[in-house]
XYZ file of C-alpha atoms in Angstrom:
196
model
C 93.902 68.019 187.675
C 90.152 67.751 188.206
C 88.875 64.498 186.716
C 85.441 64.633 185.065
C 83.404 61.421 185.004
C 80.101 61.580 183.141
C 77.407 59.387 184.702
C 74.456 58.494 182.527
C 71.795 55.868 181.877
C 68.097 55.701 181.169
C 65.247 56.494 183.532
C 64.857 53.956 186.360
C 68.354 52.488 185.924
C 69.704 53.703 189.292
C 71.753 56.730 188.279
C 70.839 58.912 191.273
C 71.606 56.217 193.860
C 74.903 55.474 192.064
C 75.844 59.176 192.213
C 75.211 59.055 195.983
C 77.741 56.192 196.235
C 80.373 58.253 194.402
C 79.734 61.113 196.852
C 80.186 58.654 199.751
C 83.709 57.952 198.460
C 84.758 61.604 198.384
C 83.844 62.516 194.806
C 82.211 65.800 193.873
C 78.776 65.343 192.297
C 76.987 67.724 189.946
C 73.412 66.745 189.136
C 71.816 68.046 185.916
C 68.266 67.584 187.279
C 69.097 69.585 190.420
C 70.594 72.310 188.235
C 67.287 72.481 186.331
C 65.423 72.789 189.666
C 67.658 75.748 190.594
C 67.087 77.370 187.189
C 63.297 76.872 187.475
C 63.107 78.106 191.071
C 62.207 81.627 192.216
C 64.549 84.071 190.500
C 66.229 81.247 188.523
C 67.825 82.110 185.174
C 65.338 80.000 183.183
C 62.210 81.698 184.554
C 62.125 84.798 182.288
C 62.865 83.042 178.964
C 60.353 80.290 179.780
C 57.725 82.872 180.745
C 58.251 84.541 177.358
C 57.614 81.339 175.345
C 55.407 79.379 177.762
C 53.509 82.098 179.692
C 51.133 79.689 181.456
C 54.042 77.669 182.822
C 55.280 80.294 185.289
C 53.738 81.447 188.565
C 55.094 83.670 191.339
C 58.495 84.127 189.702
C 59.202 80.411 189.225
C 58.476 77.714 186.656
C 55.444 75.550 187.398
C 56.777 72.154 186.309
C 53.325 70.532 186.307
C 51.907 73.199 183.970
C 54.953 72.959 181.729
C 54.657 69.141 181.622
C 50.935 69.429 180.828
C 51.591 71.893 178.000
C 54.419 69.794 176.516
C 52.364 66.591 176.617
C 49.899 68.294 174.239
C 52.561 70.194 172.240
C 55.433 67.707 172.172
C 57.083 69.511 169.234
C 57.797 72.457 171.579
C 60.253 70.400 173.630
C 63.109 71.467 171.310
C 62.359 75.118 172.054
C 62.469 74.392 175.794
C 65.750 72.474 175.418
C 67.267 75.407 173.492
C 66.442 77.654 176.457
C 67.469 75.296 179.248
C 70.541 73.402 177.943
C 72.871 76.462 177.658
C 71.847 77.550 181.190
C 72.525 74.055 182.535
C 75.959 74.093 180.823
C 76.769 77.420 182.486
C 75.763 75.987 185.895
C 78.050 72.992 185.267
C 80.962 75.281 184.327
C 80.535 77.170 187.618
C 80.704 73.848 189.492
C 83.901 72.824 187.621
C 85.547 76.136 188.533
C 84.665 75.892 192.231
C 84.940 72.166 193.019
C 87.629 71.140 195.516
C 87.376 67.418 194.647
C 89.906 65.610 192.454
C 87.255 63.276 190.990
C 83.976 64.868 189.945
C 80.923 62.984 188.762
C 78.444 64.628 186.394
C 75.005 63.021 186.700
C 73.511 63.795 183.270
C 70.587 61.726 181.904
C 71.032 63.067 178.338
C 74.844 63.022 178.387
C 75.314 61.637 174.864
C 72.188 63.267 173.444
C 73.450 66.759 174.401
C 77.076 66.068 173.427
C 78.229 66.600 177.043
C 80.269 63.371 176.835
C 82.818 65.337 174.762
C 83.928 67.360 177.788
C 84.259 64.334 180.095
C 87.485 62.419 180.751
C 85.536 59.145 180.998
C 81.889 58.049 180.975
C 80.073 55.513 183.178
C 76.625 54.193 182.280
C 74.258 52.544 184.771
C 72.306 49.530 183.594
C 69.557 47.080 184.584
C 67.334 44.861 182.446
C 64.182 46.374 180.910
C 61.686 44.551 183.245
C 63.503 45.811 186.370
C 63.751 49.302 184.886
C 59.997 49.376 184.219
C 59.188 48.027 187.711
C 61.295 50.791 189.283
C 59.649 53.524 187.200
C 56.127 52.222 187.882
C 56.819 51.981 191.628
C 57.409 55.756 191.688
C 53.839 56.250 190.438
C 54.741 59.667 189.041
C 53.970 59.032 185.367
C 51.419 57.430 183.104
C 52.545 54.464 181.001
C 52.407 56.430 177.701
C 54.544 59.234 179.192
C 57.155 56.690 180.312
C 57.343 55.209 176.799
C 57.556 58.676 175.226
C 60.518 59.647 177.434
C 62.348 56.352 176.867
C 61.859 56.649 173.068
C 63.291 60.168 173.185
C 66.526 58.905 174.716
C 69.328 57.026 173.032
C 68.843 53.232 173.472
C 70.555 52.013 176.649
C 72.550 49.401 174.693
C 74.067 52.212 172.629
C 74.855 54.257 175.766
C 76.593 51.246 177.317
C 78.588 50.645 174.115
C 79.809 54.261 174.053
C 80.760 54.315 177.763
C 84.105 53.499 179.372
C 82.430 51.806 182.345
C 79.088 50.002 182.707
C 77.705 49.816 186.257
C 75.052 47.164 186.808
C 72.689 48.370 189.534
C 70.781 45.215 190.477
C 71.663 45.587 194.167
C 73.441 48.198 196.253
C 76.276 45.991 197.503
C 77.449 45.050 194.001
C 76.883 48.579 192.708
C 79.070 49.947 195.514
C 81.871 47.464 194.664
C 81.789 48.605 191.030
C 81.883 52.278 192.080
C 84.899 51.650 194.347
C 86.728 49.845 191.497
C 86.081 52.727 189.096
C 87.361 55.258 191.651
C 90.528 53.153 192.157
C 91.062 53.017 188.398
C 90.656 56.791 188.081
C 93.028 57.378 191.030
C 95.496 55.215 189.108
C 95.274 57.573 186.086
C 95.663 60.610 188.324
C 98.773 59.320 190.072
C 100.419 58.002 186.862
């Protein structure tokens, strides 16, 4: 049996670094954001449909993420159209990973896990969490987004309290040592299910 653990949380909560810890302990990791990068890259499956609906957002056979971001910041209502193009392609990429993975425990790093209904195909769900001030400090330290963009993205997502409530595990990511302990405990628990 291949165990599927959904890993989610809000922006700046430490999801990516937590996924790295799962990989360290011999878990397969599929990353939704990386899948999108593959789909947007040269010859990626999302390029043609995006070019059709957002012609200025593609150059040289790939999606120009900056142009797409710029367009969507002015036409925020078009985000649903983009999601309708990208989400089925991301799901197909995930299915390919599930078919090919050689790992017993597989972690699916999906920011919008509950929002897209992907939690329904997971065996269990883990949500990463830190307090709002730490979250905002982490996001601001990246210096990749304006304050209003950050707020817009956070508002779009399900509140973190709700995500934590719906999850089987909550991983607090205040420091790496404690986060790693929590990851190890979750893996042990899952290994317990698998050997039962």
